[in-house]
CSV table of C-alpha atoms in Angstrom, one decimal:
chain,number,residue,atom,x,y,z
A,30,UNK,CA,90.7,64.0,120.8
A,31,UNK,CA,91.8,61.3,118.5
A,32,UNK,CA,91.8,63.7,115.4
A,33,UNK,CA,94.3,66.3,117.9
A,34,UNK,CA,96.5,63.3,118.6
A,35,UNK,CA,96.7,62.0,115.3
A,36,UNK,CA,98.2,65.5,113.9
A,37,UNK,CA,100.3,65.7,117.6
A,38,UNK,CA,101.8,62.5,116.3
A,39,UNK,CA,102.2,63.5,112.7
A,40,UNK,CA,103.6,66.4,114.0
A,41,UNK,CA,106.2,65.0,116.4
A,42,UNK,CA,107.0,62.6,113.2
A,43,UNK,CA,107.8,65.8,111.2
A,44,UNK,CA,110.6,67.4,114.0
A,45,UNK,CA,114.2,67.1,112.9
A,46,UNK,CA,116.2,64.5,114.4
A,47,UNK,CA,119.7,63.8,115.3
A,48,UNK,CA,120.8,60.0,115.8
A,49,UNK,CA,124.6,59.2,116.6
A,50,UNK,CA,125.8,55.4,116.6
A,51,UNK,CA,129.7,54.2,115.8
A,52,UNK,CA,130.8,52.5,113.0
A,53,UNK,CA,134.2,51.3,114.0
A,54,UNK,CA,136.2,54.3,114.7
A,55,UNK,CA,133.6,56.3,112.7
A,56,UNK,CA,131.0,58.8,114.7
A,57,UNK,CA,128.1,58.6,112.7
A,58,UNK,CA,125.3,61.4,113.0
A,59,UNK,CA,122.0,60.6,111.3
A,60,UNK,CA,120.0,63.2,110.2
A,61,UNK,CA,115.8,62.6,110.1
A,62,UNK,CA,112.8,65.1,109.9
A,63,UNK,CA,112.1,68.1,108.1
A,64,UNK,CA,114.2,70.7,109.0
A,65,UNK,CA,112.8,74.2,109.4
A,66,UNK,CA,113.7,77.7,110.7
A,67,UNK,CA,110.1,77.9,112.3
A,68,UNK,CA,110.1,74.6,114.1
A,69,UNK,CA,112.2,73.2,117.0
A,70,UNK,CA,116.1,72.1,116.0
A,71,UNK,CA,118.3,69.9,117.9
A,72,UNK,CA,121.4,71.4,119.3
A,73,UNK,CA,124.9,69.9,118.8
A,74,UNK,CA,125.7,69.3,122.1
A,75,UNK,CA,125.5,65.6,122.1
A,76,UNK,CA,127.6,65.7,119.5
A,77,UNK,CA,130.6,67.5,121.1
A,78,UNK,CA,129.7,64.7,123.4
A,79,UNK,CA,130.4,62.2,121.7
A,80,UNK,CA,133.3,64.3,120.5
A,81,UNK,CA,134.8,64.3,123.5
A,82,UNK,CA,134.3,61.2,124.9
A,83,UNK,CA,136.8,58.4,126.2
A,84,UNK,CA,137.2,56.9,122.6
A,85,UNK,CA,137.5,60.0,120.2
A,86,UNK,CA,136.4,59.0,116.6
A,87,UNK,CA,138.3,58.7,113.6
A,88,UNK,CA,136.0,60.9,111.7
A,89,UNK,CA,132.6,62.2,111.5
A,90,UNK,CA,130.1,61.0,108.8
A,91,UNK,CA,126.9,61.6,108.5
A,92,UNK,CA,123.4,59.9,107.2
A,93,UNK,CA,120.2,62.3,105.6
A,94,UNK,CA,118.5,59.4,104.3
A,95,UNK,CA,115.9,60.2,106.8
A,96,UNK,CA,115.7,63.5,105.7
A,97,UNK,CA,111.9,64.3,104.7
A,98,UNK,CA,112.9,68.3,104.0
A,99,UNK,CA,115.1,71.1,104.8
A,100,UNK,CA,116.1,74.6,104.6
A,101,UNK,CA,119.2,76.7,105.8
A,102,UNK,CA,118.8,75.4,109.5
A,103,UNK,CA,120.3,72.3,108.4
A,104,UNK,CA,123.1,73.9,107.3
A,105,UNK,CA,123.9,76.1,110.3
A,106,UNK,CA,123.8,72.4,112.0
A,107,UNK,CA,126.3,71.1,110.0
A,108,UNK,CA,128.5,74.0,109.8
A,109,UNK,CA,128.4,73.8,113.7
A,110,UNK,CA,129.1,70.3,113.5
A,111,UNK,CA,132.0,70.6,111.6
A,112,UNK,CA,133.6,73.4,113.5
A,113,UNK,CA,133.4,71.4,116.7
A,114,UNK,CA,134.8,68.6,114.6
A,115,UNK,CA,137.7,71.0,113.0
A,116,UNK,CA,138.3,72.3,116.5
A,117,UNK,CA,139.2,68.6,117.7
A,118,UNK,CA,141.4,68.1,114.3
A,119,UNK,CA,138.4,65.2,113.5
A,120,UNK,CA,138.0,65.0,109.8
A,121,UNK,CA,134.9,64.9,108.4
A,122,UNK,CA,132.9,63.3,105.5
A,123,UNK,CA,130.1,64.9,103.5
A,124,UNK,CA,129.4,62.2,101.4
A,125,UNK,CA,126.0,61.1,102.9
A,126,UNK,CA,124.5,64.2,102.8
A,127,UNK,CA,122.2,65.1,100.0
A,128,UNK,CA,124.0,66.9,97.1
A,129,UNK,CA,122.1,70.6,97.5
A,130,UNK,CA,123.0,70.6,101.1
A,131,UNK,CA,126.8,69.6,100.3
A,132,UNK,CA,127.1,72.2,97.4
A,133,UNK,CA,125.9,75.2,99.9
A,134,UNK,CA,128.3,73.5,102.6
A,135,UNK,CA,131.0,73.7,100.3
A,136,UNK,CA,130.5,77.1,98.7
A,137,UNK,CA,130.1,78.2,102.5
A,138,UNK,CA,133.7,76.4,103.2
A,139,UNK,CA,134.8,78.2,100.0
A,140,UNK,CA,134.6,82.2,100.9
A,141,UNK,CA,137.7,83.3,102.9
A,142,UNK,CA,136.9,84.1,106.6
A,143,UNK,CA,137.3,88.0,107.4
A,144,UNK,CA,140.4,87.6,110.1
A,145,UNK,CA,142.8,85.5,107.7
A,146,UNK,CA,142.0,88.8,104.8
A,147,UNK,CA,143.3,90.6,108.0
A,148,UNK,CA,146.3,89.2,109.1
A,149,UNK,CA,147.3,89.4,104.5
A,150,UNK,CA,146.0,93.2,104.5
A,151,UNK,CA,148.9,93.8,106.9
A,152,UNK,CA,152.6,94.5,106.8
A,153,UNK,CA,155.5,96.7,106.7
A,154,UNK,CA,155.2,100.5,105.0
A,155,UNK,CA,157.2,99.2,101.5
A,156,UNK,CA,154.6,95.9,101.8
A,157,UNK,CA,151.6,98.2,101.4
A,158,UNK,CA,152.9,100.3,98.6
A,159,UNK,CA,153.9,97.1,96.8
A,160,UNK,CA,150.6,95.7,97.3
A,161,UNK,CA,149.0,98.9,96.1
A,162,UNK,CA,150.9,98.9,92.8
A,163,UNK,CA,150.3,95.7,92.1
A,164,UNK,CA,146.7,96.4,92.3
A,165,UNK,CA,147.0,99.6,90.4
A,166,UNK,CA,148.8,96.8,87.5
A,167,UNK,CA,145.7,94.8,87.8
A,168,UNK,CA,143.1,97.2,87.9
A,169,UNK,CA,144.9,98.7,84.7
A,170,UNK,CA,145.0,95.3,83.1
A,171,UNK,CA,141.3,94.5,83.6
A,172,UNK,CA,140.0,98.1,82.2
A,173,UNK,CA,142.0,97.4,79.1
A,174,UNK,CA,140.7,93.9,78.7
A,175,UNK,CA,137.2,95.1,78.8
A,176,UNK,CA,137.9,97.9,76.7
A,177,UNK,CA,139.5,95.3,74.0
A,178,UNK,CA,136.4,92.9,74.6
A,179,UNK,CA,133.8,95.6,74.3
A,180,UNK,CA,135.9,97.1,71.0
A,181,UNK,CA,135.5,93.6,69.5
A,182,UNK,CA,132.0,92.8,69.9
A,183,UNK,CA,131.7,96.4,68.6
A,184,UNK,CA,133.2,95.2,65.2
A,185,UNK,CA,131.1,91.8,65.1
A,186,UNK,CA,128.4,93.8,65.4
A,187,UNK,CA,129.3,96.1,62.8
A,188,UNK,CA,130.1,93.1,60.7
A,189,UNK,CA,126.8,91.5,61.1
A,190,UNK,CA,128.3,88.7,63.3
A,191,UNK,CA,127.4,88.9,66.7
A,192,UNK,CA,124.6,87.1,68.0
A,193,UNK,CA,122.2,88.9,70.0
A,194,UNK,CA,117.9,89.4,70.3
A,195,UNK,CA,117.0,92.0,68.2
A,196,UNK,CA,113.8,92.4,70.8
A,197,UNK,CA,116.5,93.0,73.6
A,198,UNK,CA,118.3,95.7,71.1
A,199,UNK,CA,114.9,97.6,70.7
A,200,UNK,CA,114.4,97.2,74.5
A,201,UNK,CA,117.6,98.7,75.3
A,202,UNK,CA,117.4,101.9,73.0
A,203,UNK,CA,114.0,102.3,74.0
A,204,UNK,CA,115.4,102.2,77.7
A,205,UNK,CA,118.3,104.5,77.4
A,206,UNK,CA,116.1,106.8,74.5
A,207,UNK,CA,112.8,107.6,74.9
A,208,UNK,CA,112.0,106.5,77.9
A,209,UNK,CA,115.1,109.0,79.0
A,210,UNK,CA,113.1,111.7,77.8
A,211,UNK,CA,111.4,112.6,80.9
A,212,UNK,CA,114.5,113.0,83.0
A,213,UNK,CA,116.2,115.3,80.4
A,214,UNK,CA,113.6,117.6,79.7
A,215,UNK,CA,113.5,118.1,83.5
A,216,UNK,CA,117.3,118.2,83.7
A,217,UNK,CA,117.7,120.5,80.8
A,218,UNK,CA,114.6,123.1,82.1
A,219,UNK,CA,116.4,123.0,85.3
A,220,UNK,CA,120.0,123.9,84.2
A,221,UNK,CA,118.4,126.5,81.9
A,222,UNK,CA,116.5,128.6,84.6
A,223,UNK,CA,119.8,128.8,86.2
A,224,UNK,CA,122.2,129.9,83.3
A,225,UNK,CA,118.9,132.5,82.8
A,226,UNK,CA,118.9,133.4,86.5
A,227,UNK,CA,122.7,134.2,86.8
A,228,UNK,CA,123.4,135.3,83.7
A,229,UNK,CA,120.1,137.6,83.7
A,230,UNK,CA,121.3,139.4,87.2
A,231,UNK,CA,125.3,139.7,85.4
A,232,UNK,CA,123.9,141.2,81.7
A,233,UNK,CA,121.5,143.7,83.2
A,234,UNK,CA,124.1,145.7,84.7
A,235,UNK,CA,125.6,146.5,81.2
A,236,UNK,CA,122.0,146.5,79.7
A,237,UNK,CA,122.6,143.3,77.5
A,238,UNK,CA,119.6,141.8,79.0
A,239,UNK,CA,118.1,140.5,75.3
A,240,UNK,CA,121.2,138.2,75.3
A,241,UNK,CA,119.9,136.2,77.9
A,242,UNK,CA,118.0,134.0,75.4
A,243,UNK,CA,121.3,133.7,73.8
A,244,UNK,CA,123.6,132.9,76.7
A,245,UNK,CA,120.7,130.0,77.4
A,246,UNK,CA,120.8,128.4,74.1
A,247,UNK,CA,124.4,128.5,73.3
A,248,UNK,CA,125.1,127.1,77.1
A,249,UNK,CA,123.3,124.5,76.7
A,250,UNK,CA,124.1,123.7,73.3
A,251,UNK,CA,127.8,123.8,73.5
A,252,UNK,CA,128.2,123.2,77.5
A,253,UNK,CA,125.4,122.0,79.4
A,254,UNK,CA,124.7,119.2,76.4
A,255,UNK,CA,127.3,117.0,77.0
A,256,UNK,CA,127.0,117.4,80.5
A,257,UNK,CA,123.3,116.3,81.1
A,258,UNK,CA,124.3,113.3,78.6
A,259,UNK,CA,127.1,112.4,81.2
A,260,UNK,CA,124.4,112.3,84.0
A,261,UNK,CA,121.8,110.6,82.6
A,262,UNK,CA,124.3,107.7,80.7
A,263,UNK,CA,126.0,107.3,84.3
A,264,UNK,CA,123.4,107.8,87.0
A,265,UNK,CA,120.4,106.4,85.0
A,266,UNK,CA,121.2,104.3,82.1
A,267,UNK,CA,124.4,102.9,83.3
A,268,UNK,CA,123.6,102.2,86.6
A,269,UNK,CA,120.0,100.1,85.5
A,270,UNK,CA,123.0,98.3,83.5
A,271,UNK,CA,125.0,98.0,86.2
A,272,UNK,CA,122.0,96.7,88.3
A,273,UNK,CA,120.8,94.2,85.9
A,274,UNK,CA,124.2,92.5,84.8
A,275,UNK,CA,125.1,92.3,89.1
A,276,UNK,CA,121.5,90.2,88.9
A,277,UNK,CA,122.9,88.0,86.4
A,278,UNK,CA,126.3,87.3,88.0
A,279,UNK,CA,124.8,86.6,91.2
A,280,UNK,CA,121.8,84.3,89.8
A,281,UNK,CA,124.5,82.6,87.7
């Protein structure tokens, strides 16, 4: 019995707390505990309480010196928090809150809500077609500024001067080379029994059918070559690049 009440205590210790006591005209909400998504989190009613009560604050601060450990339930609190506090035109201070939680607060803040990209999408006929060009101008401007960019670091690297890992180099043309070799041996067997298969039916009819082995090699040579490159640069190589440098940008 004591050894159950002794974790029921540390237990009840550990559960994420919500304190609210004035400063002067300033509301302020301590926060205490470790927060968790698995364990049982105060609403925010008695804060739109307090909110709404006879003497309306000045502002809302709060206090996480209490704060033992969190995770994204925090934040859903305090966005809450300061939505009831936006709604009631109540500023509101992040300055006591620790600075991981005020970063992901304030990159949250940061990304535009989906009904203001709305209302901007909208507009009269000669509004849309403006809007279209000028995103036709951008897009333009942005594939010629990579294409300049990429045509540089070309030259550096034919001049011996850009900086790169030769082990990621190897990588790379191992990547898009050999290990490639698979997919365009199957690719290339493929398109081959199908050039052999129509053209076999077409050429018997004028008895030609010993130029089947001809039509075949030349088609793929001249034809089917640069095709098969096309498919496995864009829908294999390019797109692992594609994957891996999305990775980066969002990790960064």
């Amino acid at each position: 019995m004591p050894a159950r009440r002794g974790a029921a205590d540390s237990e009840a210790r550990d559960l994420a707390k919500v304190s609210l006591h004035h400063e002067g005209d300033r509301l302020i909400v301590g926060l205490g505990g470790t927060w968790q998504m698995s364990g049982l989190l105060p609403g925010t009613t008695a804060v739109e309480a307090a909110l709404d009560g006879p003497a309306a604050p000045g502002g809302v601060h709060f206090d996480s010196a209490a704060i033992e450990g969190w995770d994204s339930s925090v934040l859903t609190f305090l966005m809450r928090v300061e939505d009831a506090a936006e709604d009631r035109s109540i500023p509101v201070d992040r300055a006591g809150l620790p600075d991981g939680v005020r970063r992901l607060v304030e990159l949250a803040r940061a990304v535009p809500e989906r009904g203001t990209r709305t209302e901007e999408s909208r507009g009269s006929p000669l509004t849309r077609v403006g809007r279209f060009g000028m995103s036709v101008y951008d897009g333009a401007l942005d594939e010629l500024e990579f294409l300049g960019e990429a045509a540089r670091a070309f030259g550096r690297f034919l001049q011996g001067k850009a900086r790169y890992r030769k082990s990621d180099l190897r990588l790379l043309i191992q990547q898009a080379g050999a290990d490639a070799l698979g997919i365009a041996s199957l690719v290339s067997l493929l398109f081959g029994l199908i050039l052999a298969f129509v053209g076999a039916v077409q050429l018997q009819q004028f008895g030609a059918a010993i130029y089947v082995a001809d039509l075949v090699g030349v088609g793929m040579v001249r034809d089917m070559a640069a095709f098969m490159t096309a498919i496995i640069v864009a829908g294999r190589s390019g797109a692992a690049y594609a994957a891996q440098i999305g990775t980066m940008k969002v990790t960064e």
